[in-house]
Amino acid sequence: MNSKLAIRDLNIHFGDNHAVKNVAMEVAENSVTAIIGPSGCGKSTVLRSINRMHDLTPSARVTGTIMLDDTDIYGRSVDPVTIRRRVGMVFQKPNPFPAMSIYDNVIAGYKLNGVLKKGDADEIVESSLKRVALWDEVKDRLRTGAVELSGGQQQRLCIARTIAVKPEVILMDEPASALDPISTLKIEELIEDLKSKYTIVIVTHNMQQAARVSDVTAFFYIGELVEIGETRKVFTNPEKKQTEDYITGRFG
Ligand SMILES: Nc1ncnc2c1ncn2[C@@H]1O[C@H](COP(=O)(O)OP(=O)(O)OP(=O)(O)O)[C@@H](O)[C@H]1O
């Protein structure tokens, strides 16, 4: 397996709360890994550690190593901004910039980071929107506000904004949980399509979704990684009783 991410001895505290305990896992390049587990087990906390989002939370303390290829994400000389460019994130609630047009939302990452030539911007907007299958729906109204889109379209726009800056890894925190079934299906199809180019880690509460979209599933319980393996195996023949109890709906 060609590892894109290698997590070792990961511990995360919020003050006295030891939220993530001794986690070790690897994520293969161009794969989809689903993180599942009951509410509060640390799924989002692990996900956010992969692009150093906890840097923004004063009470958070992260120890251990997370290797992104050969880069230790928490290495002393590593700039978190560089990491966030390489590791993009999509949130539960679509969060386009409300004052910006569809067009400007797609290239927002460049606007914050410097100048972009008009021709290059046009090309990035078109290719990113095509990649998320939104181009045909919005190509005639690129200058209208992003908030005029439906929730599902907004989420695809946010994914377009994420991929526009050419990340290597995309983290998704319950990206479809605020969407209707048809929009959810579109996001799931998109995930399948995106993995040819990106490495994806997705947190989901929806076990059918985990089973549909992921190659590998990691089951967490009270801050610990209980089991990680090929999704088909985890769902049909888990190694641990806790995993089996969770996926069969006995708790959670
Ligand atoms: N910013 C924060 N400040 C303090 N504690 C936090 C913070 N974020 C998470 N925690 C704590 O870390 C633990 C794990 O939370 P986390 O959100 O990762 O769980 P989760 O599995 O993603 O839950 P859910 O499925 O409900 O979203 C919880 O005890 C939570 O209270």
PDB file of C-alpha atoms and ligand atoms in Angstrom:
ATOM      1  CA  MET A   1       0.000   0.000   0.000  1.00  0.00           C
ATOM      2  CA  ASN A   2       1.242   3.464  -0.901  1.00  0.00           C
ATOM      3  CA  SER A   3       0.499   5.533   2.235  1.00  0.00           C
ATOM      4  CA  LYS A   4      -0.488   9.137   1.741  1.00  0.00           C
ATOM      5  CA  LEU A   5      -1.019   9.664   5.463  1.00  0.00           C
ATOM      6  CA  ALA A   6       0.565   7.806   8.342  1.00  0.00           C
ATOM      7  CA  ILE A   7      -0.718   8.616  11.819  1.00  0.00           C
ATOM      8  CA  ARG A   8       1.255   7.412  14.841  1.00  0.00           C
ATOM      9  CA  ASP A   9       0.691   7.796  18.594  1.00  0.00           C
ATOM     10  CA  LEU A  10      -1.890  10.485  18.031  1.00  0.00           C
ATOM     11  CA  ASN A  11      -3.256  11.896  21.289  1.00  0.00           C
ATOM     12  CA  ILE A  12      -5.491  14.925  21.494  1.00  0.00           C
ATOM     13  CA  HIS A  13      -6.542  16.686  24.684  1.00  0.00           C
ATOM     14  CA  PHE A  14      -8.942  19.552  25.204  1.00  0.00           C
ATOM     15  CA  GLY A  15      -7.913  20.746  28.641  1.00  0.00           C
ATOM     16  CA  ASP A  16      -8.378  17.656  30.840  1.00  0.00           C
ATOM     17  CA  ASN A  17     -10.485  15.818  28.286  1.00  0.00           C
ATOM     18  CA  HIS A  18      -8.408  13.124  26.598  1.00  0.00           C
ATOM     19  CA  ALA A  19     -10.497  13.054  23.411  1.00  0.00           C
ATOM     20  CA  VAL A  20      -8.274  10.933  21.132  1.00  0.00           C
ATOM     21  CA  LYS A  21      -6.112   8.141  22.521  1.00  0.00           C
ATOM     22  CA  ASN A  22      -3.032   6.554  20.946  1.00  0.00           C
ATOM     23  CA  VAL A  23      -4.394   6.407  17.440  1.00  0.00           C
ATOM     24  CA  ALA A  24      -2.321   4.813  14.700  1.00  0.00           C
ATOM     25  CA  MET A  25      -3.605   4.415  11.164  1.00  0.00           C
ATOM     26  CA  GLU A  26      -2.526   4.742   7.567  1.00  0.00           C
ATOM     27  CA  VAL A  27      -4.452   6.102   4.643  1.00  0.00           C
ATOM     28  CA  ALA A  28      -3.613   4.864   1.161  1.00  0.00           C
ATOM     29  CA  GLU A  29      -3.225   7.277  -1.722  1.00  0.00           C
ATOM     30  CA  ASN A  30      -6.304   7.628  -3.957  1.00  0.00           C
ATOM     31  CA  SER A  31      -8.543   5.823  -1.516  1.00  0.00           C
ATOM     32  CA  VAL A  32     -11.598   6.774   0.507  1.00  0.00           C
ATOM     33  CA  THR A  33     -11.392   6.098   4.235  1.00  0.00           C
ATOM     34  CA  ALA A  34     -14.552   6.428   6.321  1.00  0.00           C
ATOM     35  CA  ILE A  35     -14.379   7.238  10.014  1.00  0.00           C
ATOM     36  CA  ILE A  36     -17.421   5.964  11.895  1.00  0.00           C
ATOM     37  CA  GLY A  37     -18.451   5.650  15.528  1.00  0.00           C
ATOM     38  CA  PRO A  38     -20.957   6.966  18.063  1.00  0.00           C
ATOM     39  CA  SER A  39     -21.375  10.649  18.802  1.00  0.00           C
ATOM     40  CA  GLY A  40     -18.491  12.142  20.771  1.00  0.00           C
ATOM     41  CA  CYS A  41     -16.035   9.310  20.012  1.00  0.00           C
ATOM     42  CA  GLY A  42     -13.534  11.706  18.450  1.00  0.00           C
ATOM     43  CA  LYS A  43     -14.201  11.363  14.710  1.00  0.00           C
ATOM     44  CA  SER A  44     -14.157  15.078  13.911  1.00  0.00           C
ATOM     45  CA  THR A  45     -11.285  15.654  16.308  1.00  0.00           C
ATOM     46  CA  VAL A  46      -9.115  13.146  14.449  1.00  0.00           C
ATOM     47  CA  LEU A  47     -10.161  14.555  11.076  1.00  0.00           C
ATOM     48  CA  ARG A  48      -9.380  18.121  12.085  1.00  0.00           C
ATOM     49  CA  SER A  49      -5.941  17.151  13.333  1.00  0.00           C
ATOM     50  CA  ILE A  50      -5.003  16.173   9.771  1.00  0.00           C
ATOM     51  CA  ASN A  51      -4.972  19.789   8.593  1.00  0.00           C
ATOM     52  CA  ARG A  52      -3.980  21.378  11.893  1.00  0.00           C
ATOM     53  CA  MET A  53      -7.302  22.949  12.602  1.00  0.00           C
ATOM     54  CA  HIS A  54      -6.765  22.502  16.346  1.00  0.00           C
ATOM     55  CA  ASP A  55      -4.054  25.162  16.139  1.00  0.00           C
ATOM     56  CA  LEU A  56      -6.971  27.580  16.280  1.00  0.00           C
ATOM     57  CA  THR A  57      -8.315  26.128  19.573  1.00  0.00           C
ATOM     58  CA  PRO A  58      -6.312  27.318  22.596  1.00  0.00           C
ATOM     59  CA  SER A  59      -7.356  24.416  24.872  1.00  0.00           C
ATOM     60  CA  ALA A  60      -6.346  21.763  22.329  1.00  0.00           C
ATOM     61  CA  ARG A  61      -3.095  19.826  22.611  1.00  0.00           C
ATOM     62  CA  VAL A  62      -2.052  17.445  19.854  1.00  0.00           C
ATOM     63  CA  THR A  63       0.859  15.018  20.243  1.00  0.00           C
ATOM     64  CA  GLY A  64       2.186  12.263  18.016  1.00  0.00           C
ATOM     65  CA  THR A  65       3.037  12.336  14.343  1.00  0.00           C
ATOM     66  CA  ILE A  66       0.993  12.652  11.203  1.00  0.00           C
ATOM     67  CA  MET A  67       3.059  12.141   8.081  1.00  0.00           C
ATOM     68  CA  LEU A  68       1.775  13.522   4.800  1.00  0.00           C
ATOM     69  CA  ASP A  69       4.100  11.751   2.392  1.00  0.00           C
ATOM     70  CA  ASP A  70       7.470  12.761   3.846  1.00  0.00           C
ATOM     71  CA  THR A  71       6.240  15.821   5.713  1.00  0.00           C
ATOM     72  CA  ASP A  72       5.529  15.656   9.426  1.00  0.00           C
ATOM     73  CA  ILE A  73       2.416  17.848   9.587  1.00  0.00           C
ATOM     74  CA  TYR A  74       3.284  18.885  13.152  1.00  0.00           C
ATOM     75  CA  GLY A  75       7.007  19.344  12.424  1.00  0.00           C
ATOM     76  CA  ARG A  76       8.571  22.457  13.942  1.00  0.00           C
ATOM     77  CA  SER A  77       9.370  24.223  10.696  1.00  0.00           C
ATOM     78  CA  VAL A  78       6.118  23.319   8.977  1.00  0.00           C
ATOM     79  CA  ASP A  79       3.758  26.162   8.115  1.00  0.00           C
ATOM     80  CA  PRO A  80       0.118  25.216   8.850  1.00  0.00           C
ATOM     81  CA  VAL A  81      -1.016  27.329   5.895  1.00  0.00           C
ATOM     82  CA  THR A  82       0.985  25.115   3.545  1.00  0.00           C
ATOM     83  CA  ILE A  83      -0.564  22.042   5.148  1.00  0.00           C
ATOM     84  CA  ARG A  84      -4.081  23.422   4.729  1.00  0.00           C
ATOM     85  CA  ARG A  85      -3.360  24.021   1.066  1.00  0.00           C
ATOM     86  CA  ARG A  86      -2.298  20.404   0.635  1.00  0.00           C
ATOM     87  CA  VAL A  87      -5.099  19.071   2.849  1.00  0.00           C
ATOM     88  CA  GLY A  88      -8.478  20.649   2.076  1.00  0.00           C
ATOM     89  CA  MET A  89     -11.605  20.413   4.179  1.00  0.00           C
ATOM     90  CA  VAL A  90     -15.329  20.249   3.476  1.00  0.00           C
ATOM     91  CA  PHE A  91     -17.722  20.817   6.358  1.00  0.00           C
ATOM     92  CA  GLN A  92     -21.125  19.455   7.311  1.00  0.00           C
ATOM     93  CA  LYS A  93     -23.018  22.639   6.526  1.00  0.00           C
ATOM     94  CA  PRO A  94     -22.264  24.134   3.120  1.00  0.00           C
ATOM     95  CA  ASN A  95     -20.329  27.335   3.860  1.00  0.00           C
ATOM     96  CA  PRO A  96     -19.836  29.327   0.662  1.00  0.00           C
ATOM     97  CA  PHE A  97     -18.762  32.932   1.221  1.00  0.00           C
ATOM     98  CA  PRO A  98     -22.193  34.598   1.229  1.00  0.00           C
ATOM     99  CA  ALA A  99     -21.105  37.965  -0.145  1.00  0.00           C
ATOM    100  CA  MET A 100     -19.274  36.400  -3.104  1.00  0.00           C
ATOM    101  CA  SER A 101     -20.506  35.211  -6.482  1.00  0.00           C
ATOM    102  CA  ILE A 102     -20.325  31.571  -7.555  1.00  0.00           C
ATOM    103  CA  TYR A 103     -17.252  32.444  -9.644  1.00  0.00           C
ATOM    104  CA  ASP A 104     -15.440  34.206  -6.816  1.00  0.00           C
ATOM    105  CA  ASN A 105     -16.221  31.416  -4.375  1.00  0.00           C
ATOM    106  CA  VAL A 106     -14.433  28.878  -6.573  1.00  0.00           C
ATOM    107  CA  ILE A 107     -11.257  30.975  -6.705  1.00  0.00           C
ATOM    108  CA  ALA A 108     -11.529  32.285  -3.136  1.00  0.00           C
ATOM    109  CA  GLY A 109      -8.402  30.348  -2.117  1.00  0.00           C
ATOM    110  CA  TYR A 110      -6.379  32.239  -4.712  1.00  0.00           C
ATOM    111  CA  LYS A 111      -7.859  35.595  -3.796  1.00  0.00           C
ATOM    112  CA  LEU A 112      -6.614  35.127  -0.252  1.00  0.00           C
ATOM    113  CA  ASN A 113      -3.211  33.983  -1.407  1.00  0.00           C
ATOM    114  CA  GLY A 114      -2.334  36.343  -4.255  1.00  0.00           C
ATOM    115  CA  VAL A 115      -3.105  37.324  -7.801  1.00  0.00           C
ATOM    116  CA  LEU A 116      -4.495  35.127 -10.501  1.00  0.00           C
ATOM    117  CA  LYS A 117      -4.645  36.069 -14.196  1.00  0.00           C
ATOM    118  CA  LYS A 118      -8.133  36.335 -15.642  1.00  0.00           C
ATOM    119  CA  GLY A 119      -7.581  33.536 -18.166  1.00  0.00           C
ATOM    120  CA  ASP A 120      -6.213  31.237 -15.484  1.00  0.00           C
ATOM    121  CA  ALA A 121      -9.109  32.084 -13.184  1.00  0.00           C
ATOM    122  CA  ASP A 122     -11.662  31.278 -15.905  1.00  0.00           C
ATOM    123  CA  GLU A 123      -9.960  27.965 -16.539  1.00  0.00           C
ATOM    124  CA  ILE A 124      -9.853  27.025 -12.845  1.00  0.00           C
ATOM    125  CA  VAL A 125     -13.496  27.993 -12.325  1.00  0.00           C
ATOM    126  CA  GLU A 126     -14.665  25.949 -15.308  1.00  0.00           C
ATOM    127  CA  SER A 127     -12.590  22.856 -14.594  1.00  0.00           C
ATOM    128  CA  SER A 128     -13.398  22.857 -10.861  1.00  0.00           C
ATOM    129  CA  LEU A 129     -17.132  23.255 -11.462  1.00  0.00           C
ATOM    130  CA  LYS A 130     -17.056  20.546 -14.124  1.00  0.00           C
ATOM    131  CA  ARG A 131     -15.236  18.241 -11.750  1.00  0.00           C
ATOM    132  CA  VAL A 132     -18.072  18.548  -9.206  1.00  0.00           C
ATOM    133  CA  ALA A 133     -20.728  18.260 -11.942  1.00  0.00           C
ATOM    134  CA  LEU A 134     -22.056  21.755 -11.251  1.00  0.00           C
ATOM    135  CA  TRP A 135     -20.872  23.551 -14.400  1.00  0.00           C
ATOM    136  CA  ASP A 136     -23.968  22.876 -16.522  1.00  0.00           C
ATOM    137  CA  GLU A 137     -26.246  24.048 -13.738  1.00  0.00           C
ATOM    138  CA  VAL A 138     -24.460  27.358 -13.105  1.00  0.00           C
ATOM    139  CA  LYS A 139     -22.460  28.317 -16.199  1.00  0.00           C
ATOM    140  CA  ASP A 140     -24.992  30.995 -17.212  1.00  0.00           C
ATOM    141  CA  ARG A 141     -25.059  32.655 -13.799  1.00  0.00           C
ATOM    142  CA  LEU A 142     -21.512  32.565 -12.501  1.00  0.00           C
ATOM    143  CA  ARG A 143     -21.754  36.148 -11.283  1.00  0.00           C
ATOM    144  CA  THR A 144     -24.816  35.591  -9.106  1.00  0.00           C
ATOM    145  CA  GLY A 145     -24.478  35.113  -5.382  1.00  0.00           C
ATOM    146  CA  ALA A 146     -23.533  31.662  -4.142  1.00  0.00           C
ATOM    147  CA  VAL A 147     -26.306  31.832  -1.563  1.00  0.00           C
ATOM    148  CA  GLU A 148     -28.858  31.623  -4.383  1.00  0.00           C
ATOM    149  CA  LEU A 149     -27.909  27.997  -4.956  1.00  0.00           C
ATOM    150  CA  SER A 150     -29.690  25.064  -3.311  1.00  0.00           C
ATOM    151  CA  GLY A 151     -28.030  23.408  -0.315  1.00  0.00           C
ATOM    152  CA  GLY A 152     -26.764  20.520  -2.443  1.00  0.00           C
ATOM    153  CA  GLN A 153     -25.406  22.873  -5.088  1.00  0.00           C
ATOM    154  CA  GLN A 154     -23.735  24.958  -2.374  1.00  0.00           C
ATOM    155  CA  GLN A 155     -22.015  21.875  -1.035  1.00  0.00           C
ATOM    156  CA  ARG A 156     -20.742  20.958  -4.507  1.00  0.00           C
ATOM    157  CA  LEU A 157     -19.560  24.558  -4.861  1.00  0.00           C
ATOM    158  CA  CYS A 158     -17.648  24.199  -1.574  1.00  0.00           C
ATOM    159  CA  ILE A 159     -16.033  21.029  -2.892  1.00  0.00           C
ATOM    160  CA  ALA A 160     -15.152  22.913  -6.108  1.00  0.00           C
ATOM    161  CA  ARG A 161     -13.581  25.667  -3.974  1.00  0.00           C
ATOM    162  CA  THR A 162     -11.580  23.028  -2.116  1.00  0.00           C
ATOM    163  CA  ILE A 163     -10.276  21.288  -5.237  1.00  0.00           C
ATOM    164  CA  ALA A 164      -9.586  24.595  -7.050  1.00  0.00           C
ATOM    165  CA  VAL A 165      -6.395  25.055  -5.021  1.00  0.00           C
ATOM    166  CA  LYS A 166      -5.252  21.544  -6.023  1.00  0.00           C
ATOM    167  CA  PRO A 167      -5.004  19.795  -2.673  1.00  0.00           C
ATOM    168  CA  GLU A 168      -3.694  16.254  -2.308  1.00  0.00           C
ATOM    169  CA  VAL A 169      -6.013  15.169   0.496  1.00  0.00           C
ATOM    170  CA  ILE A 170      -9.657  16.141   1.053  1.00  0.00           C
ATOM    171  CA  LEU A 171     -11.174  15.830   4.515  1.00  0.00           C
ATOM    172  CA  MET A 172     -14.962  15.705   4.652  1.00  0.00           C
ATOM    173  CA  ASP A 173     -16.867  16.061   7.897  1.00  0.00           C
ATOM    174  CA  GLU A 174     -20.345  14.624   7.310  1.00  0.00           C
ATOM    175  CA  PRO A 175     -20.543  16.408   3.947  1.00  0.00           C
ATOM    176  CA  ALA A 176     -24.028  15.176   3.089  1.00  0.00           C
ATOM    177  CA  SER A 177     -25.786  15.106   6.439  1.00  0.00           C
ATOM    178  CA  ALA A 178     -27.533  18.450   5.849  1.00  0.00           C
ATOM    179  CA  LEU A 179     -28.681  17.454   2.341  1.00  0.00           C
ATOM    180  CA  ASP A 180     -31.712  15.768   0.800  1.00  0.00           C
ATOM    181  CA  PRO A 181     -31.386  12.202  -0.594  1.00  0.00           C
ATOM    182  CA  ILE A 182     -30.791  13.247  -4.222  1.00  0.00           C
ATOM    183  CA  SER A 183     -28.098  15.778  -3.292  1.00  0.00           C
ATOM    184  CA  THR A 184     -26.584  13.160  -0.984  1.00  0.00           C
ATOM    185  CA  LEU A 185     -26.397  10.713  -3.866  1.00  0.00           C
ATOM    186  CA  LYS A 186     -24.654  13.331  -6.006  1.00  0.00           C
ATOM    187  CA  ILE A 187     -22.073  13.943  -3.289  1.00  0.00           C
ATOM    188  CA  GLU A 188     -21.497  10.197  -2.957  1.00  0.00           C
ATOM    189  CA  GLU A 189     -21.011   9.848  -6.731  1.00  0.00           C
ATOM    190  CA  LEU A 190     -18.654  12.785  -6.620  1.00  0.00           C
ATOM    191  CA  ILE A 191     -16.575  11.180  -3.859  1.00  0.00           C
ATOM    192  CA  GLU A 192     -16.259   8.051  -5.993  1.00  0.00           C
ATOM    193  CA  ASP A 193     -15.099  10.183  -8.913  1.00  0.00           C
ATOM    194  CA  LEU A 194     -12.698  12.363  -6.900  1.00  0.00           C
ATOM    195  CA  LYS A 195     -10.719   9.494  -5.484  1.00  0.00           C
ATOM    196  CA  SER A 196      -8.958   8.907  -8.806  1.00  0.00           C
ATOM    197  CA  LYS A 197      -7.149  12.177  -8.146  1.00  0.00           C
ATOM    198  CA  TYR A 198      -7.312  12.798  -4.410  1.00  0.00           C
ATOM    199  CA  THR A 199      -7.025  10.926  -1.143  1.00  0.00           C
ATOM    200  CA  ILE A 200     -10.245  11.298   0.831  1.00  0.00           C
ATOM    201  CA  VAL A 201     -11.054  10.866   4.518  1.00  0.00           C
ATOM    202  CA  ILE A 202     -14.726  11.205   5.400  1.00  0.00           C
ATOM    203  CA  VAL A 203     -16.501  11.274   8.749  1.00  0.00           C
ATOM    204  CA  THR A 204     -20.033   9.966   8.518  1.00  0.00           C
ATOM    205  CA  HIS A 205     -22.839   8.974  10.860  1.00  0.00           C
ATOM    206  CA  ASN A 206     -24.516   7.124   8.059  1.00  0.00           C
ATOM    207  CA  MET A 207     -23.256   3.572   7.928  1.00  0.00           C
ATOM    208  CA  GLN A 208     -24.864   2.815   4.569  1.00  0.00           C
ATOM    209  CA  GLN A 209     -22.978   5.793   3.237  1.00  0.00           C
ATOM    210  CA  ALA A 210     -19.706   4.554   4.708  1.00  0.00           C
ATOM    211  CA  ALA A 211     -20.359   1.160   3.132  1.00  0.00           C
ATOM    212  CA  ARG A 212     -21.194   2.727  -0.243  1.00  0.00           C
ATOM    213  CA  VAL A 213     -18.387   5.228  -0.625  1.00  0.00           C
ATOM    214  CA  SER A 214     -15.360   3.964   1.254  1.00  0.00           C
ATOM    215  CA  ASP A 215     -12.588   1.473   0.586  1.00  0.00           C
ATOM    216  CA  VAL A 216     -11.462   1.382   4.195  1.00  0.00           C
ATOM    217  CA  THR A 217     -13.474   1.948   7.372  1.00  0.00           C
ATOM    218  CA  ALA A 218     -12.127   2.982  10.760  1.00  0.00           C
ATOM    219  CA  PHE A 219     -14.392   2.454  13.779  1.00  0.00           C
ATOM    220  CA  PHE A 220     -13.777   4.692  16.786  1.00  0.00           C
ATOM    221  CA  TYR A 221     -15.171   4.324  20.278  1.00  0.00           C
ATOM    222  CA  ILE A 222     -14.548   6.748  23.163  1.00  0.00           C
ATOM    223  CA  GLY A 223     -11.449   8.227  21.608  1.00  0.00           C
ATOM    224  CA  GLU A 224      -9.866   4.955  20.552  1.00  0.00           C
ATOM    225  CA  LEU A 225      -9.493   3.386  17.161  1.00  0.00           C
ATOM    226  CA  VAL A 226     -11.131   0.007  17.729  1.00  0.00           C
ATOM    227  CA  GLU A 227     -10.796  -1.417  14.254  1.00  0.00           C
ATOM    228  CA  ILE A 228      -9.671  -0.399  10.788  1.00  0.00           C
ATOM    229  CA  GLY A 229      -9.894  -2.528   7.675  1.00  0.00           C
ATOM    230  CA  GLU A 230     -11.317  -3.039   4.253  1.00  0.00           C
ATOM    231  CA  THR A 231     -14.874  -1.676   4.349  1.00  0.00           C
ATOM    232  CA  ARG A 232     -16.459  -4.891   3.076  1.00  0.00           C
ATOM    233  CA  LYS A 233     -14.720  -6.870   5.806  1.00  0.00           C
ATOM    234  CA  VAL A 234     -15.525  -4.396   8.602  1.00  0.00           C
ATOM    235  CA  PHE A 235     -19.208  -4.456   7.665  1.00  0.00           C
ATOM    236  CA  THR A 236     -19.582  -8.183   7.052  1.00  0.00           C
ATOM    237  CA  ASN A 237     -17.037  -9.787   9.301  1.00  0.00           C
ATOM    238  CA  PRO A 238     -15.630  -7.361  11.872  1.00  0.00           C
ATOM    239  CA  GLU A 239     -12.821  -8.507  14.121  1.00  0.00           C
ATOM    240  CA  LYS A 240     -14.060  -6.832  17.283  1.00  0.00           C
ATOM    241  CA  LYS A 241     -17.333  -7.320  19.117  1.00  0.00           C
ATOM    242  CA  GLN A 242     -17.671  -3.554  19.706  1.00  0.00           C
ATOM    243  CA  THR A 243     -17.552  -2.963  15.966  1.00  0.00           C
ATOM    244  CA  GLU A 244     -20.155  -5.627  15.334  1.00  0.00           C
ATOM    245  CA  ASP A 245     -22.449  -4.228  18.023  1.00  0.00           C
ATOM    246  CA  TYR A 246     -22.179  -0.766  16.500  1.00  0.00           C
ATOM    247  CA  ILE A 247     -22.720  -1.699  12.874  1.00  0.00           C
ATOM    248  CA  THR A 248     -25.655  -3.918  13.750  1.00  0.00           C
ATOM    249  CA  GLY A 249     -27.247  -1.024  15.594  1.00  0.00           C
ATOM    250  CA  ARG A 250     -26.939  -2.394  19.121  1.00  0.00           C
ATOM    251  CA  PHE A 251     -25.655   0.952  20.330  1.00  0.00           C
ATOM    252  CA  GLY A 252     -24.687   4.353  19.056  1.00  0.00           C
TER     253      GLY A 252
HETATM  254  N1  LIG B   1     -13.173  22.616  20.280  1.00  0.00           N
HETATM  255  C1  LIG B   1     -13.346  21.772  21.302  1.00  0.00           C
HETATM  256  N2  LIG B   1     -13.174  22.173  22.571  1.00  0.00           N
HETATM  257  C2  LIG B   1     -13.319  21.333  23.617  1.00  0.00           C
HETATM  258  N3  LIG B   1     -13.676  20.047  23.495  1.00  0.00           N
HETATM  259  C3  LIG B   1     -13.869  19.570  22.264  1.00  0.00           C
HETATM  260  C4  LIG B   1     -13.728  20.395  21.103  1.00  0.00           C
HETATM  261  N4  LIG B   1     -13.981  19.642  20.010  1.00  0.00           N
HETATM  262  C5  LIG B   1     -14.277  18.396  20.452  1.00  0.00           C
HETATM  263  N5  LIG B   1     -14.204  18.333  21.808  1.00  0.00           N
HETATM  264  C6  LIG B   1     -14.443  17.150  22.653  1.00  0.00           C
HETATM  265  O1  LIG B   1     -13.749  16.058  22.084  1.00  0.00           O
HETATM  266  C7  LIG B   1     -14.534  14.869  22.168  1.00  0.00           C
HETATM  267  C8  LIG B   1     -14.710  14.298  20.776  1.00  0.00           C
HETATM  268  O2  LIG B   1     -15.540  15.167  20.012  1.00  0.00           O
HETATM  269  P1  LIG B   1     -15.744  15.010  18.446  1.00  0.00           P
HETATM  270  O3  LIG B   1     -16.506  16.206  17.981  1.00  0.00           O
HETATM  271  O4  LIG B   1     -14.470  14.692  17.793  1.00  0.00           O
HETATM  272  O5  LIG B   1     -16.673  13.722  18.366  1.00  0.00           O
HETATM  273  P2  LIG B   1     -17.427  13.102  17.115  1.00  0.00           P
HETATM  274  O6  LIG B   1     -17.203  11.651  17.167  1.00  0.00           O
HETATM  275  O7  LIG B   1     -17.036  13.817  15.876  1.00  0.00           O
HETATM  276  O8  LIG B   1     -18.931  13.445  17.501  1.00  0.00           O
HETATM  277  P3  LIG B   1     -20.225  13.736  16.610  1.00  0.00           P
HETATM  278  O9  LIG B   1     -20.478  12.487  15.869  1.00  0.00           O
HETATM  279  O10 LIG B   1     -21.282  14.032  17.618  1.00  0.00           O
HETATM  280  O11 LIG B   1     -19.895  14.898  15.721  1.00  0.00           O
HETATM  281  C9  LIG B   1     -15.830  15.245  22.870  1.00  0.00           C
HETATM  282  O12 LIG B   1     -15.676  14.933  24.231  1.00  0.00           O
HETATM  283  C10 LIG B   1     -15.901  16.738  22.650  1.00  0.00           C
HETATM  284  O13 LIG B   1     -16.597  17.353  23.701  1.00  0.00           O
END
